[in-house]
Coordinates of C-alpha atoms in Angstrom, one line a residue:
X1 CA -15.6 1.6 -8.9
X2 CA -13.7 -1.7 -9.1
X3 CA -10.4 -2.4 -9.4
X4 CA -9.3 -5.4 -10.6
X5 CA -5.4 -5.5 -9.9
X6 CA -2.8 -7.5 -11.8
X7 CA -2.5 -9.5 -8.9
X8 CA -4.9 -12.5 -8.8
X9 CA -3.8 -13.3 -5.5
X10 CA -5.0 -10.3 -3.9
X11 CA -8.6 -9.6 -3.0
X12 CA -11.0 -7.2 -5.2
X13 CA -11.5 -4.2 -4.0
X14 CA -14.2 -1.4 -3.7
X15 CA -13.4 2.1 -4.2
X16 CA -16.2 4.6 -3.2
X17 CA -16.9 7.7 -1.9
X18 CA -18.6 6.9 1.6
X19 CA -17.1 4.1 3.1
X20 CA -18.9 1.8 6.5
X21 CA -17.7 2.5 9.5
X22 CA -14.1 2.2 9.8
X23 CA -10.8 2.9 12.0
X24 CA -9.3 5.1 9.4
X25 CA -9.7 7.3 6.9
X26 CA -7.0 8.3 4.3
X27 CA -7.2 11.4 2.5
X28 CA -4.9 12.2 -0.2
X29 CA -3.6 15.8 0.3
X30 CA -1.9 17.7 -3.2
X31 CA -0.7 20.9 -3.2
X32 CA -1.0 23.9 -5.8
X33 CA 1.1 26.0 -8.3
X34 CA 2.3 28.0 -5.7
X35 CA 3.5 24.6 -3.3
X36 CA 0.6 25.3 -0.7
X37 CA -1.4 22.8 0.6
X38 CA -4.8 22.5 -1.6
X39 CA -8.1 22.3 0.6
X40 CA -10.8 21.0 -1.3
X41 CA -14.3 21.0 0.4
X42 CA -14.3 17.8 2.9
X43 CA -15.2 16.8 6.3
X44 CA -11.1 17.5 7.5
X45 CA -11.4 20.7 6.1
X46 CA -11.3 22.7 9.6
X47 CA -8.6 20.1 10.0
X48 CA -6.4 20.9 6.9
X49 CA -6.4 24.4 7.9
X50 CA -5.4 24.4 11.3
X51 CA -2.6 21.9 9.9
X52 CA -1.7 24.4 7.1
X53 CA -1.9 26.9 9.5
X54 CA 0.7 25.5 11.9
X55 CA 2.8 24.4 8.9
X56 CA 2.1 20.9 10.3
X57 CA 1.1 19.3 7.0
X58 CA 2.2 20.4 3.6
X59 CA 1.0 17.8 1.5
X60 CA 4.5 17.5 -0.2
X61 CA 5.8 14.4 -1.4
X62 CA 5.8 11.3 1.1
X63 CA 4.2 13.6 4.2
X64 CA 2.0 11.4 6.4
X65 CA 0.0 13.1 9.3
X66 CA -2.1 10.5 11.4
X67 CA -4.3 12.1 13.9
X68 CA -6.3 9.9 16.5
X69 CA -9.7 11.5 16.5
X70 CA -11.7 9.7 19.5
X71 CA -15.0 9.6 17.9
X72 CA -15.3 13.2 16.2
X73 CA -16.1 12.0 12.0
X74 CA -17.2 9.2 10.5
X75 CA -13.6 7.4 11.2
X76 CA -11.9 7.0 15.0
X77 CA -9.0 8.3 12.7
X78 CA -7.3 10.0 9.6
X79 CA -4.4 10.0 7.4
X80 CA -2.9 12.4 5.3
X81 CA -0.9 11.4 2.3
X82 CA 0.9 14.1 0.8
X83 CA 1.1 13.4 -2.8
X84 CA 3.3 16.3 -3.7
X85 CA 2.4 19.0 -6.7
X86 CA -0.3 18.1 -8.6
X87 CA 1.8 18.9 -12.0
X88 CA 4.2 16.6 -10.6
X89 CA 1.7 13.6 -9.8
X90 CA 2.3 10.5 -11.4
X91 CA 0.6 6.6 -10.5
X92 CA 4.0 5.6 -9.4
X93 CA 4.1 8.8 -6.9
X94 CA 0.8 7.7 -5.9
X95 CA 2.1 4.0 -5.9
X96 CA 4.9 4.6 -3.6
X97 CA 2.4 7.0 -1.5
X98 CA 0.2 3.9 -1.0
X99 CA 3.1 1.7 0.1
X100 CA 3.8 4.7 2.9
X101 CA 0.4 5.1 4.2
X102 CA 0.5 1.2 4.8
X103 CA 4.0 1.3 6.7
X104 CA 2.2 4.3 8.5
X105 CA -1.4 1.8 9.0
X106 CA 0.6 -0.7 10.3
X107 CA 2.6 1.1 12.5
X108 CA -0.7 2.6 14.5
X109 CA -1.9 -0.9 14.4
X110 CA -5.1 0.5 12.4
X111 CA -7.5 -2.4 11.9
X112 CA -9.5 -1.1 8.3
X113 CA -9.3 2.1 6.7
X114 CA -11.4 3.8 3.6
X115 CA -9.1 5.8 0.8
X116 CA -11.5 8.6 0.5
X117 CA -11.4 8.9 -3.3
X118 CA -13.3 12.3 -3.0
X119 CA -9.8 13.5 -2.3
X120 CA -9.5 14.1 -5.7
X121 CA -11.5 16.7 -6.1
X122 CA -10.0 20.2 -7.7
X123 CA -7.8 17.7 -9.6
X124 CA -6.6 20.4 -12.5
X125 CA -8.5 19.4 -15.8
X126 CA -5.6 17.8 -17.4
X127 CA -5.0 15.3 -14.8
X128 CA -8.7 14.7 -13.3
X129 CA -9.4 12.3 -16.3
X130 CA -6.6 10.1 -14.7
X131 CA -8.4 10.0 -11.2
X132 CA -9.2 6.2 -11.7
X133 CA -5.8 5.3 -12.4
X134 CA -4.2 7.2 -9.8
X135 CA -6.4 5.8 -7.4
X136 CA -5.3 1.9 -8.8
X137 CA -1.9 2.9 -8.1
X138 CA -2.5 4.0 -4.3
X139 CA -4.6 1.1 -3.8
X140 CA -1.3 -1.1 -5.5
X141 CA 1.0 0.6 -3.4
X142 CA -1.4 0.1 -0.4
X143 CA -1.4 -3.6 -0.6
X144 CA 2.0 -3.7 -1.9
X145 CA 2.5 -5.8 1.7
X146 CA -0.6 -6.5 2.5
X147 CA 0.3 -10.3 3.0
X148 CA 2.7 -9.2 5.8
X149 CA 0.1 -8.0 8.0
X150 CA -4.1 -8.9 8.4
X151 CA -5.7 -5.6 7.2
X152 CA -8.9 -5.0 5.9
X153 CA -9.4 -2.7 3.2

């Protein structure tokens, strides 16, 4: 999928589901009716649990969890945006979420990253057909700053 931003200043972007090799990944975390963390079927999922297990990550609101990896996965590293409830999800929650995860990119001096979009998955019905559009905002949100700060996406 492309997404062509209202921003002609910034560069198109490809959104898929296996990204090249990269530095990071991102993976969006949502939690369920009952405020736990959701854990779809992924290659963190053994991750997710241990976090969810150790009450490390709760995918709520804001949460970032970057975890240096040294070679295990496809990525060196991953990040873990918590984008709250799903009932609760809106593209400006996943806007400001994509400004985050950059603040947290930056800040661990990550050199590319890949927003797994397969994140998504277990989206409840009503709010799966809105996958594309949550993903545009992230990906706003993401390059919100990109100017600031030589990142490949």
């Amino acid at each position: 999928m492309s997404a062509n931003l209202p921003y002609p200043s910034l560069p198109k972007i490809e959104v898929s589901g296996k990204a090249e090799s990269v530095d990071t990944d991102i993976w969006l975390t949502l939690r369920d009716g009952e405020g736990s963390l959701q854990i779809p079927p992924s290659p963190y999922r053994d991750t997710l649990h241990r976090l969810k297990k150790a009450d490390a990550h709760s995918a709520a609101s804001g949460s970032l969890e970057f975890l240096r990896f040294s070679g295990q996965g496809d990525a060196s590293n991953v990040l873990f945006v918590g984008l709250g409830p799903q009932g609760e999800l809106t593209e400006e929650k996943a806007r400001v979420a994509g400004s985050h995860a950059h603040a947290r990119l930056k800040a661990t001096r990550s050199r590319s990253a890949s927003l797994c979009v397969d994140s998504f998955e277990g989206l409840k019905p009503a709010l799966s057909g809105q996958r594309a559009d949550l993903t545009c905002a992230f990906v706003e949100g993401l390059l919100h700053e990109l100017g600031h700060h030589p990142f490949v996406v």
